[in-house]
CSV table of C-alpha atoms in Angstrom, one decimal:
chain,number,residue,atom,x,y,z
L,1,UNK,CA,87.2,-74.1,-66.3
L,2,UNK,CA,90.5,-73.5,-68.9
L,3,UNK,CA,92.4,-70.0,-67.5
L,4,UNK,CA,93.0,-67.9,-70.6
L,5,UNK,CA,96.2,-66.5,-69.1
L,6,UNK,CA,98.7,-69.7,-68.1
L,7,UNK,CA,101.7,-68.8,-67.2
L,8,UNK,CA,104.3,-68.7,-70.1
L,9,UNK,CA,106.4,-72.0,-69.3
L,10,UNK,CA,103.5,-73.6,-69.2
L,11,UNK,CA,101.9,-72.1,-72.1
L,12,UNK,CA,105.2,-72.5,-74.3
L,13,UNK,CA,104.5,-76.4,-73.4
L,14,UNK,CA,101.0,-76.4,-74.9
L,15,UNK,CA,102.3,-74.4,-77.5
L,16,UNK,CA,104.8,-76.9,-78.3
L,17,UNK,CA,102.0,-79.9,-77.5
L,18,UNK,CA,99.3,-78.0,-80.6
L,19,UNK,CA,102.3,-77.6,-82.5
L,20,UNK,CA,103.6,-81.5,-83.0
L,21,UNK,CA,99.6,-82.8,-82.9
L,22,UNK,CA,98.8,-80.5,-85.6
L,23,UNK,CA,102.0,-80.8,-87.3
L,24,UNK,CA,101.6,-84.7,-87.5
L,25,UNK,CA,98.0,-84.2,-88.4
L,26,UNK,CA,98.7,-82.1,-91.7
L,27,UNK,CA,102.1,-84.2,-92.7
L,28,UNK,CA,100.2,-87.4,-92.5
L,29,UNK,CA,97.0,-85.6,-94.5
L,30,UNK,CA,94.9,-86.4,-91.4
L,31,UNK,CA,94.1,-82.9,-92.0
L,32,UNK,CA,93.3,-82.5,-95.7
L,33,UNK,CA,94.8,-80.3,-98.1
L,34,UNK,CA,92.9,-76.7,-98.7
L,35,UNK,CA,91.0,-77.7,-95.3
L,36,UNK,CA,89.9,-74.7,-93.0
L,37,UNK,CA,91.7,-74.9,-89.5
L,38,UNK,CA,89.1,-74.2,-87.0
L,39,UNK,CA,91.2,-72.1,-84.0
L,40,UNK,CA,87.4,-73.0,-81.5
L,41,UNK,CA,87.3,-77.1,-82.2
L,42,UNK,CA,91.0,-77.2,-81.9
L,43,UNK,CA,91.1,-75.9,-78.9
L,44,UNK,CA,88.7,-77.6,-77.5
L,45,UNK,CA,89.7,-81.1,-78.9
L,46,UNK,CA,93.3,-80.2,-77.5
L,47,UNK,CA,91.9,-78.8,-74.3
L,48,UNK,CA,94.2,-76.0,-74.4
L,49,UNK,CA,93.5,-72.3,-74.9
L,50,UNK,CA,93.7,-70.2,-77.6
L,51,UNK,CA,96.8,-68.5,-77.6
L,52,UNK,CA,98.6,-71.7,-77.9
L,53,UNK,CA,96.7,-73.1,-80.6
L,54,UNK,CA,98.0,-69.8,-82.3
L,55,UNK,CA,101.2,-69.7,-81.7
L,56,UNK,CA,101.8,-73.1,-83.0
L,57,UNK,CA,99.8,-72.1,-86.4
L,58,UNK,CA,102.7,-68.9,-86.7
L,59,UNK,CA,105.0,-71.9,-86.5
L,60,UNK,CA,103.0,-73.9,-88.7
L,61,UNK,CA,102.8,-71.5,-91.1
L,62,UNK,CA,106.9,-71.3,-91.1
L,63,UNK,CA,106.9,-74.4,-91.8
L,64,UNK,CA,104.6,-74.0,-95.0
L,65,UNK,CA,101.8,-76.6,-93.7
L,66,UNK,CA,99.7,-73.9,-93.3
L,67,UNK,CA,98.6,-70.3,-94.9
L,68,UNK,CA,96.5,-67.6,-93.5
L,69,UNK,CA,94.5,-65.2,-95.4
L,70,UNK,CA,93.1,-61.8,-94.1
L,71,UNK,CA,89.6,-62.2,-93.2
L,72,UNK,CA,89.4,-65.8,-94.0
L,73,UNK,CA,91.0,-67.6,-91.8
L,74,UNK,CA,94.0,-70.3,-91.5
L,75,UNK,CA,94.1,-73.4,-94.2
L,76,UNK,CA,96.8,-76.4,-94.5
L,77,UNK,CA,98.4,-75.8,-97.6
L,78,UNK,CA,97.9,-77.2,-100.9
L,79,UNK,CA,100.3,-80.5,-101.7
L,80,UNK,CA,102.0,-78.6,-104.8
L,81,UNK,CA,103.5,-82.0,-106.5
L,82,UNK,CA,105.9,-79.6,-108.3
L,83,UNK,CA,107.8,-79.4,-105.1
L,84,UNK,CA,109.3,-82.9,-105.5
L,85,UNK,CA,112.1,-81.6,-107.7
L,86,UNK,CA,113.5,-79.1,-105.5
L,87,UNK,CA,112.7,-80.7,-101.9
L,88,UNK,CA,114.7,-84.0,-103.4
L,89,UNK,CA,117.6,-81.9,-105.0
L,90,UNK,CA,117.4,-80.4,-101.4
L,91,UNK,CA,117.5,-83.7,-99.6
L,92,UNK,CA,120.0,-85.7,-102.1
L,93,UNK,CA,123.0,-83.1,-100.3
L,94,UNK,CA,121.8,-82.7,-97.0
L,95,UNK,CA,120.4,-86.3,-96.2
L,96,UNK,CA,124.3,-87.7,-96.6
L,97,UNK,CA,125.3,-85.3,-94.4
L,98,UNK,CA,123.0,-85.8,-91.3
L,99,UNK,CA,124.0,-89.6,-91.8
L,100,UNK,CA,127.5,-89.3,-91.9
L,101,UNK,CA,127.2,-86.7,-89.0
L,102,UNK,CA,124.8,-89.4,-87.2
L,103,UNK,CA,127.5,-92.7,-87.5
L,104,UNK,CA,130.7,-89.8,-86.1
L,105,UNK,CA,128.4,-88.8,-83.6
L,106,UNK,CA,127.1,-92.2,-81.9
L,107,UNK,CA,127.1,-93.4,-78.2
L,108,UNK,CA,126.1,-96.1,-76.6
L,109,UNK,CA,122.7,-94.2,-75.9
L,110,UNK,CA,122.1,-94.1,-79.3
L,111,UNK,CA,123.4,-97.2,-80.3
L,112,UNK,CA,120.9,-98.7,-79.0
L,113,UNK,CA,118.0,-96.6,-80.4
L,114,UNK,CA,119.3,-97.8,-83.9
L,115,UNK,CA,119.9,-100.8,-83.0
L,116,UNK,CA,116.3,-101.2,-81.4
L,117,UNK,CA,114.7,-99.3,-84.6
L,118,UNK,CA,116.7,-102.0,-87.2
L,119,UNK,CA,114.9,-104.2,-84.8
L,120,UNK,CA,111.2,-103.0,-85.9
L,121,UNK,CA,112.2,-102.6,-89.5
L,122,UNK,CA,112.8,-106.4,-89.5
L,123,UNK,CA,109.9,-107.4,-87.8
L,124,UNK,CA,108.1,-105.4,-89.8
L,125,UNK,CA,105.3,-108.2,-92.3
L,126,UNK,CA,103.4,-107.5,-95.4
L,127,UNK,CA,100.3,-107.6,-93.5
L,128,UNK,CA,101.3,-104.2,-92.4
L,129,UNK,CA,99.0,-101.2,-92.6
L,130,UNK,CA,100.3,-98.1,-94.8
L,131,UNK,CA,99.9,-96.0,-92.1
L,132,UNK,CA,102.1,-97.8,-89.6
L,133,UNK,CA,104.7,-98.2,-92.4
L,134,UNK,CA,104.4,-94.2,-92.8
L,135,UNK,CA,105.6,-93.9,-88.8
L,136,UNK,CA,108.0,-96.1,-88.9
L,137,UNK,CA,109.4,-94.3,-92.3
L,138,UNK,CA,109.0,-90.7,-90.1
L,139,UNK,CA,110.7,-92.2,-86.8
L,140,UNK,CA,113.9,-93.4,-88.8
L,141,UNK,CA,114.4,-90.1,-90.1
L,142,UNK,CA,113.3,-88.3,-86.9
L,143,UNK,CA,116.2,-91.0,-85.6
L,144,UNK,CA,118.9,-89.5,-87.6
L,145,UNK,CA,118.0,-86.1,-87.1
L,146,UNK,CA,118.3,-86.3,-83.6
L,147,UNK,CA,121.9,-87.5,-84.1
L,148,UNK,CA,122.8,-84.6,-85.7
L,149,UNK,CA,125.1,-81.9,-84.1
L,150,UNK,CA,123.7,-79.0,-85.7
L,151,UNK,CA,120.3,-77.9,-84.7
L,152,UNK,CA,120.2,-75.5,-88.5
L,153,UNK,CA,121.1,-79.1,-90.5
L,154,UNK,CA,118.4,-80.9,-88.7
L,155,UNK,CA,115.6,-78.3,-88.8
L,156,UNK,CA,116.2,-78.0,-92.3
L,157,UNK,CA,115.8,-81.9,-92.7
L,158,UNK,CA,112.7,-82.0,-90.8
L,159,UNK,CA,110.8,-79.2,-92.7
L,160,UNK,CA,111.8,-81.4,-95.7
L,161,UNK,CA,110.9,-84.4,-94.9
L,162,UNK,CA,107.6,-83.2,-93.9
L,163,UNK,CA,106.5,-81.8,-97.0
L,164,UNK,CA,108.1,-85.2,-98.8
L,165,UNK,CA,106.2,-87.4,-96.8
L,166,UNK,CA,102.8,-84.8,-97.6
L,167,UNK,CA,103.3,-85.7,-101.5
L,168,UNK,CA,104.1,-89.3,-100.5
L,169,UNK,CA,100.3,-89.8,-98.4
L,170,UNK,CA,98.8,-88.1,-101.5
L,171,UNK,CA,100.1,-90.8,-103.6
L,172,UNK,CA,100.5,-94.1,-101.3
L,173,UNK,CA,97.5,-95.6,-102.7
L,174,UNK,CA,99.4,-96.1,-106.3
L,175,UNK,CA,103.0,-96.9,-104.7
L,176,UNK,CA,103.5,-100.8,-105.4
L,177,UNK,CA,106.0,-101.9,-102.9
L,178,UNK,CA,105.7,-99.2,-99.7
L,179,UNK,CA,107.5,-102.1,-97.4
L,180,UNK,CA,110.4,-102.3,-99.8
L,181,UNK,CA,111.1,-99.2,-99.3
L,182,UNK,CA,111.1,-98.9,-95.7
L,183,UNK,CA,113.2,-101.7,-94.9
L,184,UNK,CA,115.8,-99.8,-96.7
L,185,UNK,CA,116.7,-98.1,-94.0
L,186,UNK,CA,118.1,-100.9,-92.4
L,187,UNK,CA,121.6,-101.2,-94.6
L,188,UNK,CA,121.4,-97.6,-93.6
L,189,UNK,CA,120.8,-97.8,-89.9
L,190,UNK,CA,123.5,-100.7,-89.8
L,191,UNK,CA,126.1,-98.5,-91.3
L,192,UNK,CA,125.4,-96.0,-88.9
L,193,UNK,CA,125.7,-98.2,-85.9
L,194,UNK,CA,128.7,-99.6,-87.3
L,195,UNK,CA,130.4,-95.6,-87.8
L,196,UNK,CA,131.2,-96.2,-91.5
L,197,UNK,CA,130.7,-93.0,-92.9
L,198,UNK,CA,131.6,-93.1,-96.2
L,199,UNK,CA,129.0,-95.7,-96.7
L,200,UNK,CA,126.5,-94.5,-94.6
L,201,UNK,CA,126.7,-90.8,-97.3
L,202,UNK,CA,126.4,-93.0,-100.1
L,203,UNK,CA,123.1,-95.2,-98.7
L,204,UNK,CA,121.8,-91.8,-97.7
L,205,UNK,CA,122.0,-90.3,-101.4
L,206,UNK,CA,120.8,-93.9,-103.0
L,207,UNK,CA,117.3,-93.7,-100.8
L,208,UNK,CA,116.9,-90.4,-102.1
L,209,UNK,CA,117.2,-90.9,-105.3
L,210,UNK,CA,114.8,-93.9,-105.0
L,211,UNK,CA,112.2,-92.0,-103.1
L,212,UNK,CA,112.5,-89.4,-105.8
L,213,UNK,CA,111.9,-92.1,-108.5
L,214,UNK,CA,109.3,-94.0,-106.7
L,215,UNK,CA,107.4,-91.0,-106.7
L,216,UNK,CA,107.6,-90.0,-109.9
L,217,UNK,CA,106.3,-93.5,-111.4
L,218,UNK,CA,103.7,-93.5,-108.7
L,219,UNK,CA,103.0,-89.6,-110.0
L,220,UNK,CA,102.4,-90.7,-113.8
């Protein structure tokens, strides 16, 4: 029988364990835009109680994946396609940067987590599932982040990227070369791991722009 009271390291761990399932759930659109968030089946389907569960929904809701309503209840949020303007304007500055900072700050560590990851983007065949593609695309840029000296910069990045890759699942079905697009990364990822900096901000600012572009002829 689940204790309603764990103690609070423990329950900042479950906290933290509802937060990135359910977080991953409505970035990937495995929870469906507009769709209630039952607090009862989630906690249940977790096996965690309900505290947790609603702690990482305050989070959540930080992070605009989902809204609560007085009365009603708790729903992921709409994918506003109007966003794309500002996340990428967003994205286009601050995606150099957390590249740049990522090739200064490399060790051997890390070195070999890109070099392992360039690895899988090579590997990767056009008999590939969209979904696979789609985590591989989030791991690069959870990859970089991680690099990243400054925990503002790469929380920032994350929130971003999570609402980019929302309007991205919306659309994948009418995006003509997904693969082509993720093994862009790898001139990326090789400049990192090589420490050039200066190429690594302009690669950075270049996928941006493409994502942005991709979108927008996927979006007509």
């Amino acid at each position: 029988m689940r204790t309603s009271a764990a103690p609070k390291s423990n329950r900042g761990s479950l906290s933290d364990h509802a937060y990135e399932t359910l977080r991953h759930r409505l970035i990937m659109l495995d929870i469906a835009p507009g769709d209630a968030i039952n607090e009862a089946v989630l906690s249940t389907e977790l096996d965690v109680g309900r505290t947790p569960i609603r702690e990482a929904l305050k989070r959540l809701e930080s992070d605009h994946l989902v809204v609560s309503f007085p009365r009603r209840g708790t729903f992921s949020t709409n994918v506003d396609l109007t966003d794309l303007s500002t996340i990428s304007e967003m994205r286009e500055v601050l995606e150099p940067i957390a590249a740049s900072k990522a090739a200064a700050n490399l060790d051997a560590t890390r070195r070999e987590e890109f070099t392992a990851m360039i690895s899988k983007l090579r590997e990767l065949g056009t008999d590939v599932d969209q979904r696979t593609l789609m985590e591989r695309d989030l791991s690069v840029h959870r990859l970089i982040y991680g690099s990243v000296d400054n925990p503002h910069l790469t929380e920032t990045l994350v929130r971003l990227d999570d609402l980019a890759t929302r309007i991205w699942c919306l659309v994948i079905p009418r995006m003509p070369d997904l693969i082509g697009h993720i093994r862009e990364h790898i001139n990326l990822l090789e400049a990192i791991v090589e420490g050039d900096e200066e190429a690594v901000a302009q690669l950075a600012a270049d996928h941006v722009r493409d994502f942005d572009k991709t979108l927008r002829a996927a979006l007509r």
